[in-house]
Coordinates of C-alpha atoms in Angstrom, one line a residue:
Chain A
X1 CA 101.5 209.4 157.3
X2 CA 103.9 208.9 154.4
X3 CA 106.4 211.0 152.7
X4 CA 105.5 213.2 149.7
X5 CA 107.7 211.0 147.4
X6 CA 105.2 208.2 147.9
X7 CA 102.7 210.1 145.8
X8 CA 105.1 209.9 142.8
X9 CA 103.4 209.6 139.5
X10 CA 102.5 206.0 139.5
X11 CA 103.4 204.7 136.1
X12 CA 105.5 205.0 133.0
X13 CA 104.4 207.4 130.2
X14 CA 105.3 207.8 126.5
X15 CA 107.2 204.9 124.9
X16 CA 108.1 203.3 128.3
X17 CA 104.4 203.0 128.9
X18 CA 104.0 200.9 125.7
X19 CA 106.9 198.8 126.7
X20 CA 105.5 198.2 130.2
X21 CA 102.2 197.0 128.7
X22 CA 104.0 194.7 126.4
X23 CA 105.9 193.2 129.3
X24 CA 102.9 192.6 131.6
X25 CA 102.7 188.8 131.0
X26 CA 104.2 186.3 133.4
X27 CA 107.8 185.3 132.5
X28 CA 110.5 183.2 134.1
X29 CA 112.6 186.4 134.6
X30 CA 110.8 189.1 136.6
X31 CA 112.2 192.6 136.6
X32 CA 111.2 194.8 139.4
X33 CA 111.6 198.5 138.5
X34 CA 110.4 202.0 138.9
X35 CA 109.6 203.9 135.7
X36 CA 111.5 207.0 136.9
X37 CA 114.6 205.5 138.4
X38 CA 117.9 205.9 136.4
X39 CA 119.5 202.9 138.2
X40 CA 116.6 200.8 136.9
X41 CA 116.9 202.2 133.4
X42 CA 120.5 200.9 133.2
X43 CA 119.4 197.3 133.6
X44 CA 116.2 197.9 131.6
X45 CA 118.2 199.1 128.6
X46 CA 120.3 195.9 128.8
X47 CA 117.2 193.7 128.9
X48 CA 115.9 195.4 125.8
X49 CA 119.2 195.3 124.0
X50 CA 119.5 191.6 124.6
X51 CA 115.9 191.0 123.6
X52 CA 115.4 188.9 126.7
X53 CA 111.9 187.8 127.8
X54 CA 110.9 189.3 131.1
X55 CA 107.9 190.5 133.1
X56 CA 108.0 194.1 134.3
X57 CA 106.6 194.8 137.8
X58 CA 106.2 198.4 138.8
X59 CA 107.5 199.1 142.3
X60 CA 107.1 202.3 144.3
X61 CA 110.3 202.2 146.4
X62 CA 109.0 204.9 148.7
X63 CA 106.1 202.7 149.9
X64 CA 108.2 199.9 151.5
X65 CA 105.7 197.2 150.4
X66 CA 106.2 194.0 152.5
X67 CA 106.0 191.7 149.5
X68 CA 108.8 193.7 147.8
X69 CA 110.9 193.8 151.0
X70 CA 110.9 190.0 150.9
X71 CA 112.6 190.3 147.5
X72 CA 115.0 193.1 148.4
X73 CA 115.2 193.9 152.2
X74 CA 116.7 197.3 151.3
X75 CA 113.6 198.1 149.4
X76 CA 115.6 199.5 146.5
X77 CA 115.1 199.1 142.8
X78 CA 116.0 197.4 140.4
X79 CA 115.8 193.8 141.4
X80 CA 115.6 190.7 139.3
X81 CA 114.0 187.4 140.2
X82 CA 114.8 184.2 138.4
X83 CA 114.7 180.5 139.5
X84 CA 113.8 181.6 143.0
X85 CA 116.9 183.8 143.4
X86 CA 116.6 187.6 143.8
X87 CA 119.4 189.7 142.3
X88 CA 119.9 193.3 143.4
X89 CA 122.3 196.2 142.5
X90 CA 122.1 197.5 138.9
X91 CA 125.7 196.5 138.0
X92 CA 125.3 193.0 139.4
X93 CA 122.1 192.6 137.4
X94 CA 123.7 193.9 134.2
X95 CA 126.7 191.5 134.6
X96 CA 124.2 188.6 135.2
X97 CA 122.3 189.5 132.0
X98 CA 125.6 189.4 130.1
X99 CA 126.3 186.0 131.6
X100 CA 123.0 184.5 130.5
X101 CA 122.9 185.8 127.0
X102 CA 124.9 184.9 123.9
X103 CA 127.8 186.5 122.1
X104 CA 125.4 187.8 119.4
X105 CA 124.0 190.3 121.9
X106 CA 127.2 190.9 123.8
X107 CA 127.5 194.2 125.7
X108 CA 131.0 193.7 127.1
X109 CA 134.1 193.3 124.9
X110 CA 135.0 189.7 124.1
X111 CA 138.6 190.4 125.2
X112 CA 139.1 190.1 129.0
X113 CA 141.5 193.0 129.1
X114 CA 139.0 195.3 127.3
X115 CA 136.3 193.9 129.6
X116 CA 138.5 195.1 132.5
X117 CA 138.7 198.5 130.8
X118 CA 134.9 198.6 130.5
X119 CA 134.6 197.9 134.2
X120 CA 137.2 200.5 135.1
X121 CA 135.1 203.1 133.3
X122 CA 131.8 201.9 134.8
X123 CA 133.5 202.4 138.2
X124 CA 134.5 205.9 137.1
X125 CA 130.9 206.7 136.0
X126 CA 129.7 205.4 139.4
X127 CA 132.1 207.4 141.5
X128 CA 133.1 210.5 139.4
X129 CA 130.1 211.3 137.2
X130 CA 126.7 210.1 138.6
X131 CA 127.2 211.5 142.2
X132 CA 128.1 214.9 140.7
X133 CA 124.7 215.1 138.9
X134 CA 123.0 214.7 142.3
X135 CA 125.3 217.2 143.9
X136 CA 124.7 219.9 141.3
X137 CA 120.9 219.3 141.3
X138 CA 120.6 219.3 145.1
X139 CA 123.0 222.2 145.8
X140 CA 121.4 225.0 147.8
X141 CA 124.4 227.2 148.0
X142 CA 126.2 228.8 145.0
X143 CA 129.7 227.8 146.0
X144 CA 128.6 224.2 146.5
X145 CA 126.9 224.2 143.1
X146 CA 129.9 225.6 141.4
X147 CA 132.2 223.0 143.0
X148 CA 129.8 220.2 141.9
X149 CA 129.6 221.6 138.4
X150 CA 133.4 221.7 138.1
X151 CA 133.7 218.1 139.4
X152 CA 130.9 217.0 137.0
X153 CA 132.7 218.5 134.0
X154 CA 136.0 217.0 135.1
X155 CA 134.5 213.6 135.5
X156 CA 132.9 213.8 132.1
X157 CA 136.0 215.1 130.4
X158 CA 138.1 212.2 131.7
X159 CA 135.4 209.8 130.4
X160 CA 135.3 211.4 127.0
X161 CA 139.1 211.3 126.7
X162 CA 139.0 207.5 127.2
X163 CA 136.4 207.0 124.5
X164 CA 137.1 205.6 121.1
X165 CA 137.8 208.8 119.1
X166 CA 135.5 208.0 116.2
X167 CA 132.6 206.7 118.3
X168 CA 129.8 207.3 118.4
X169 CA 129.7 205.0 121.4
X170 CA 132.4 204.5 124.1
X171 CA 134.0 201.5 122.4
X172 CA 133.3 202.8 118.8
X173 CA 130.5 201.6 116.6
X174 CA 128.9 199.2 119.1
X175 CA 126.7 200.1 122.1
X176 CA 128.1 198.6 125.3
X177 CA 127.5 198.2 129.0
X178 CA 129.5 201.4 129.6
X179 CA 127.1 203.5 127.5
X180 CA 124.0 201.9 129.2
X181 CA 125.6 202.6 132.6
X182 CA 125.6 206.4 132.2
X183 CA 123.0 207.4 129.6
X184 CA 119.9 207.3 132.0
X185 CA 121.2 210.4 133.7
X186 CA 121.5 212.3 130.4
X187 CA 117.8 211.5 129.7
X188 CA 116.7 213.1 132.9
X189 CA 119.2 215.6 134.2
X190 CA 120.0 218.1 131.5
X191 CA 116.5 219.7 131.4
X192 CA 116.3 219.7 135.2
X193 CA 119.8 221.2 135.5
X194 CA 118.9 223.9 133.0
X195 CA 115.5 224.7 134.5
X196 CA 116.3 224.5 138.2
X197 CA 120.0 225.4 138.4
X198 CA 120.7 227.4 135.3
X199 CA 123.5 225.0 134.3
X200 CA 124.2 223.3 131.0
X201 CA 126.8 220.7 130.1
X202 CA 128.4 221.8 126.8
X203 CA 127.4 219.7 123.8
X204 CA 129.9 221.2 121.3
X205 CA 132.6 223.8 120.9
X206 CA 135.8 221.8 121.5
X207 CA 137.0 218.3 120.7
X208 CA 135.9 217.0 124.1
X209 CA 132.4 218.6 124.0
X210 CA 131.9 217.7 120.3
X211 CA 132.7 214.1 121.1
X212 CA 130.4 214.3 124.2
X213 CA 127.6 215.7 122.2
X214 CA 128.0 212.9 119.6
X215 CA 128.0 210.2 122.3
X216 CA 125.0 211.6 124.1
X217 CA 122.8 212.0 121.0
X218 CA 123.7 208.5 119.6
X219 CA 122.9 206.8 122.9
X220 CA 119.7 208.8 123.4
X221 CA 118.5 207.9 120.0
X222 CA 119.1 204.2 120.6
X223 CA 115.8 202.2 120.6
X224 CA 116.5 200.5 123.9
X225 CA 117.0 203.9 125.5
X226 CA 113.9 205.6 123.9
X227 CA 111.7 202.7 124.7
X228 CA 112.6 202.8 128.4
X229 CA 112.2 206.5 128.8
X230 CA 109.0 208.3 129.9
X231 CA 107.8 211.8 129.1
X232 CA 110.1 214.6 130.2
X233 CA 107.6 216.6 132.2
X234 CA 107.2 213.6 134.6
X235 CA 110.9 213.4 135.2
X236 CA 111.0 217.1 135.8
X237 CA 108.3 216.8 138.4
X238 CA 110.4 214.3 140.4
X239 CA 113.7 216.2 139.9
X240 CA 112.2 219.4 141.2
X241 CA 112.2 217.8 144.7
X242 CA 116.0 217.2 144.2
X243 CA 116.4 220.8 143.1
X244 CA 114.9 222.0 146.4
X245 CA 116.7 219.3 148.2
X246 CA 113.6 217.7 149.7
X247 CA 113.8 214.4 147.8
X248 CA 113.8 211.3 150.0
X249 CA 115.4 208.7 147.8
X250 CA 118.5 206.9 149.2
X251 CA 120.6 208.7 146.5
X252 CA 119.2 212.1 147.6
X253 CA 119.8 211.4 151.3
X254 CA 123.4 210.2 150.6
X255 CA 124.1 213.3 148.6
X256 CA 122.8 215.5 151.4
X257 CA 125.2 213.8 153.8
X258 CA 128.1 214.4 151.4
X259 CA 128.3 210.7 150.5
X260 CA 128.5 208.9 147.2
X261 CA 125.6 206.6 146.4
X262 CA 126.4 203.7 144.1
Chain B
X1 CA 153.0 209.5 154.4
X2 CA 155.9 207.5 155.6
X3 CA 155.3 203.8 155.7
X4 CA 157.4 202.7 158.6
X5 CA 158.6 199.5 156.9
X6 CA 159.3 199.8 153.2
X7 CA 158.7 196.2 152.3
X8 CA 156.8 193.1 153.1
X9 CA 158.0 190.8 155.9
X10 CA 157.4 187.3 157.1
X11 CA 155.5 185.0 154.7
X12 CA 154.6 187.9 152.4
X13 CA 158.3 188.7 151.9
X14 CA 159.0 185.1 150.8
X15 CA 156.2 185.4 148.2
X16 CA 157.6 188.8 147.0
X17 CA 161.0 187.2 146.6
X18 CA 159.6 184.4 144.5
X19 CA 158.0 186.9 142.2
X20 CA 160.8 189.3 141.5
X21 CA 161.7 188.2 138.0
X22 CA 160.1 189.8 134.9
X23 CA 156.8 188.5 133.9
X24 CA 154.2 189.5 131.3
X25 CA 151.7 190.4 134.1
X26 CA 153.1 193.0 136.5
X27 CA 151.3 193.6 139.8
X28 CA 151.8 196.9 141.7
X29 CA 150.6 196.2 145.2
X30 CA 151.6 197.8 148.5
X31 CA 152.4 195.2 151.1
X32 CA 150.5 197.1 153.7
X33 CA 147.4 197.8 151.6
X34 CA 144.3 195.6 152.2
X35 CA 142.8 196.5 148.8
X36 CA 146.1 195.3 147.2
X37 CA 146.0 192.1 149.3
X38 CA 142.6 191.1 147.8
X39 CA 144.1 191.0 144.3
X40 CA 147.3 189.5 145.6
X41 CA 145.4 186.6 147.2
X42 CA 143.6 185.9 143.9
X43 CA 147.0 185.9 142.0
X44 CA 148.3 183.3 144.5
X45 CA 145.1 181.2 144.5
X46 CA 145.2 181.0 140.8
X47 CA 148.9 180.4 140.6
X48 CA 149.2 183.1 138.0
X49 CA 152.7 184.0 136.8
X50 CA 153.3 187.6 137.9
X51 CA 156.0 190.0 138.8
X52 CA 155.6 191.8 142.1
X53 CA 156.6 195.4 142.2
X54 CA 156.3 197.0 145.6
X55 CA 154.4 200.3 145.3
X56 CA 154.0 203.0 147.8
X57 CA 151.5 205.5 146.3
X58 CA 152.3 208.1 149.0
X59 CA 155.7 208.7 147.5
X60 CA 154.0 209.7 144.2
X61 CA 156.7 207.9 142.2
X62 CA 156.8 209.3 138.6
X63 CA 157.0 205.8 137.0
X64 CA 154.0 204.7 138.9
X65 CA 151.9 207.8 138.2
X66 CA 152.5 207.1 134.5
X67 CA 150.8 203.8 135.0
X68 CA 148.0 205.0 137.3
X69 CA 147.6 208.8 137.3
X70 CA 145.4 208.6 140.3
X71 CA 148.3 206.9 142.2
X72 CA 146.1 204.3 143.7
X73 CA 146.9 200.7 144.3
X74 CA 146.5 197.9 143.3
X75 CA 147.2 198.2 139.6
X76 CA 148.1 195.4 137.3
X77 CA 149.8 195.9 133.9
X78 CA 149.3 193.3 131.2
X79 CA 149.8 193.5 127.5
X80 CA 150.2 197.2 127.6
X81 CA 147.0 197.8 129.5
X82 CA 146.8 199.1 133.1
X83 CA 143.9 197.8 135.2
X84 CA 143.1 199.5 138.5
X85 CA 140.4 199.0 141.2
X86 CA 140.7 195.8 143.2
X87 CA 137.4 194.3 142.2
X88 CA 138.0 194.9 138.4
X89 CA 141.5 193.3 138.8
X90 CA 139.9 190.3 140.5
X91 CA 137.2 189.9 137.8
X92 CA 140.0 190.1 135.2
X93 CA 142.0 187.4 136.8
X94 CA 138.9 185.2 136.9
X95 CA 138.4 185.9 133.2
X96 CA 141.9 184.9 132.2
X97 CA 142.2 181.7 134.2
X98 CA 140.6 178.3 133.8
X99 CA 137.8 176.5 135.6
X100 CA 140.2 174.4 137.7
X101 CA 141.2 177.5 139.6
X102 CA 137.7 179.1 139.5
X103 CA 136.9 181.5 142.3
X104 CA 133.3 182.3 141.2
X105 CA 130.5 179.8 141.1
X106 CA 130.0 178.2 137.6
X107 CA 126.3 179.0 137.7
X108 CA 125.4 182.5 136.5
X109 CA 122.8 183.1 139.2
X110 CA 125.2 182.0 142.0
X111 CA 127.8 184.3 140.4
X112 CA 125.3 187.2 140.8
X113 CA 124.8 186.1 144.4
X114 CA 128.6 186.3 144.9
X115 CA 128.8 189.8 143.4
X116 CA 125.9 191.0 145.6
X117 CA 127.7 189.9 148.7
X118 CA 131.0 191.5 147.4
X119 CA 128.9 194.7 147.0
X120 CA 127.7 194.3 150.6
X121 CA 131.2 193.8 151.9
X122 CA 132.3 196.9 150.0
X123 CA 129.5 199.1 151.3
X124 CA 128.4 197.6 154.7
X125 CA 131.4 196.0 156.2
X126 CA 134.8 197.5 155.1
X127 CA 133.8 201.1 155.5
X128 CA 132.7 200.3 159.1
X129 CA 136.1 198.9 160.0
X130 CA 137.6 202.3 158.9
X131 CA 134.9 204.2 160.8
X132 CA 135.5 202.4 164.0
X133 CA 139.2 202.6 163.8
X134 CA 139.3 206.3 162.9
X135 CA 136.5 207.4 165.4
X136 CA 137.7 210.1 167.8
X137 CA 134.4 210.5 169.7
X138 CA 132.7 207.7 171.7
X139 CA 129.3 208.1 170.1
X140 CA 130.7 208.0 166.6
X141 CA 132.7 204.9 167.5
X142 CA 129.6 203.2 169.0
X143 CA 127.5 204.0 166.0
X144 CA 130.2 202.6 163.7
X145 CA 130.5 199.4 165.9
X146 CA 126.7 198.9 165.7
X147 CA 126.9 199.3 161.9
X148 CA 129.8 196.9 161.6
X149 CA 128.1 194.2 163.6
X150 CA 124.9 194.6 161.6
X151 CA 126.8 194.4 158.3
X152 CA 128.6 191.3 159.5
X153 CA 125.4 189.7 160.8
X154 CA 123.7 190.1 157.4
X155 CA 126.7 188.6 155.7
X156 CA 126.9 185.6 158.0
X157 CA 123.2 184.9 157.6
X158 CA 123.8 184.6 153.9
X159 CA 126.7 182.1 154.3
X160 CA 126.6 178.4 153.7
X161 CA 125.8 177.1 157.1
X162 CA 128.3 174.2 156.9
X163 CA 131.1 176.5 155.9
X164 CA 133.8 177.2 156.6
X165 CA 133.9 179.7 153.7
X166 CA 131.0 181.8 152.3
X167 CA 130.0 179.2 149.7
X168 CA 130.9 176.2 151.9
X169 CA 134.0 174.1 151.5
X170 CA 135.6 176.1 148.7
X171 CA 137.4 179.5 148.9
X172 CA 135.9 182.0 146.6
X173 CA 136.1 185.6 145.5
X174 CA 133.8 186.6 148.3
X175 CA 136.2 185.3 150.9
X176 CA 139.2 186.9 149.2
X177 CA 137.3 190.2 149.1
X178 CA 137.0 190.5 152.9
X179 CA 140.1 188.5 153.9
X180 CA 142.5 191.4 154.3
X181 CA 140.3 192.8 157.0
X182 CA 140.2 189.6 159.0
X183 CA 143.6 189.9 160.4
X184 CA 142.7 193.4 161.4
X185 CA 139.4 192.6 163.0
X186 CA 139.6 191.1 166.4
X187 CA 143.1 192.2 167.4
X188 CA 142.9 195.7 165.9
X189 CA 139.5 196.6 167.1
X190 CA 140.5 195.5 170.7
X191 CA 144.0 196.9 170.7
X192 CA 143.3 200.3 169.2
X193 CA 139.7 201.0 170.2
X194 CA 138.9 198.8 173.1
X195 CA 136.1 197.3 171.0
X196 CA 135.4 193.7 172.0
X197 CA 133.7 192.0 169.1
X198 CA 131.1 189.4 170.2
X199 CA 132.7 186.1 170.9
X200 CA 131.8 182.6 169.7
X201 CA 129.5 181.9 172.6
X202 CA 127.4 184.9 171.9
X203 CA 125.2 183.0 169.5
X204 CA 125.1 181.1 166.1
X205 CA 126.0 184.2 164.1
X206 CA 129.2 184.7 166.0
X207 CA 130.0 181.1 166.1
X208 CA 129.7 180.9 162.3
X209 CA 131.6 184.2 162.0
X210 CA 134.7 183.2 163.9
X211 CA 134.8 179.8 162.1
X212 CA 134.8 181.8 158.9
X213 CA 137.5 184.2 160.1
X214 CA 139.7 181.4 161.3
X215 CA 139.4 179.5 158.0
X216 CA 140.1 182.6 155.9
X217 CA 143.1 183.7 158.1
X218 CA 144.7 180.3 157.8
X219 CA 144.1 179.9 154.0
X220 CA 147.6 179.6 152.4
X221 CA 147.1 182.4 149.9
X222 CA 146.1 184.7 152.7
X223 CA 149.0 183.7 155.0
X224 CA 151.4 184.1 152.1
X225 CA 150.3 187.6 151.4
X226 CA 150.3 188.8 155.0
X227 CA 153.3 190.4 156.6
X228 CA 154.2 190.4 160.3
X229 CA 151.6 192.0 162.5
X230 CA 154.0 194.4 164.2
X231 CA 154.7 196.1 160.9
X232 CA 151.1 196.9 160.3
X233 CA 150.7 198.6 163.6
X234 CA 152.4 201.9 163.0
X235 CA 150.1 202.5 160.0
X236 CA 147.1 201.4 161.9
X237 CA 148.0 203.7 164.7
X238 CA 147.7 206.6 162.3
X239 CA 144.2 205.5 161.5
X240 CA 143.4 205.2 165.2
X241 CA 144.6 208.8 165.7
X242 CA 142.8 209.8 162.5
X243 CA 145.9 211.3 161.1
X244 CA 146.3 208.8 158.2
X245 CA 146.5 210.4 154.7
X246 CA 145.4 207.5 152.5
X247 CA 142.4 208.0 150.2
X248 CA 140.5 205.6 152.4
X249 CA 141.3 207.5 155.6
X250 CA 140.4 210.9 154.1
X251 CA 137.1 209.6 152.8
X252 CA 136.2 208.2 156.2
X253 CA 137.2 211.4 157.9
X254 CA 135.0 213.4 155.5
X255 CA 132.1 211.0 156.3
X256 CA 132.2 209.2 153.0
X257 CA 132.5 205.5 152.6
X258 CA 135.5 204.3 150.6
X259 CA 135.4 201.2 148.5

């Protein structure tokens, strides 16, 4: 007797489906992902940006498959296997991909101090933006939802105020790790937040929201982002379970307990 | 929150005194803060030139808030940029220093392994120390103890078996990341919560663990950034009563992990 989440739609759709087919062949670098997972998409975007050769293996993290548990005892996605070593945690994988690829496909600033700035803002995204998405979507009480909305807008505002003013990306005219770290949530969440919670993040109307709208649209139209995204209706189906707070992902459970999942 | 003692003591005080003069890189640690100590250990290991400025975020000092509006420590200031978050600071120090004082493996895949275990320490070990210390009900304490021992066991099972450090005979970022809690572990758990951690004889995991703890506690950079135990106790007492007002304490009280 499994949980309903196990019956999740089994594969990518849209452009992501094409990409998955293109990445079926064996490769030295194996990327274990789930088509629907935003944490997976972070690292997937980086693989694509860096034009690395990899094999995609679809994992259903709700099924706790023994073979996969040998790779990641926590059963979470994403995971990366290369030279017999398994790497887990989206940010660790992204830093690894940066380490093994050349300066021509750099996604961190060359300057160490600016690299530190990038990591500070990735930490901010992880602690002050992403958890708020889950909190708004899973809220079952109006006051909890309002509090989460307020925190989400505050977290985003702080992030926008740190961006290069011209943009369109965080650091200006080049797409970096910071952008890849957050954009997956903006592919999935806005439609769900509007449909299930009647909430929209502003996309224009003041300098902050204009800049936010520019960032979002530029990141969303990036090839690496489009090619790793599935059709909206499939995301909405999954996010509906978050909206009625029955989802059983680790992120959902953590949010229910009032914790931050990173 | 009053910190009973406003400055470092013992070996840490000597280190502070040798880093009083102006330097391009300014570190803003609190002598009592384990998160600060991580970064301080790395500064010492790498023999970086730095100025130490004692910082107590609880006083909400205006000059400090200008540097880090969130008022958290540690922060380092270098070339006009302020870097917060202990792990980000540690990565930065690795980036600006040479291979002779390397604290990450040279191999990219092993570096990923290091970062995974740093993530594990941040999520599965350190928060448990806070939860045990701040527990006010027996069942909560027992649950936290169980989680702490499980987190430590996984960590030990990933260690180089020869040791004494995580990667074997060299002291790395992984060791520095957990080091500040080592001094607190056996004594603090026992003294404040009557929690006896399993001893050496309990099995290979615990034999390896205490070898690790001993090696880390006696590492020069760790000794040189540790103050006298008695001065940590009043702060730790506040955690034990669950009245501490640090971000870490509040998070733990609210049932959230702090990293």
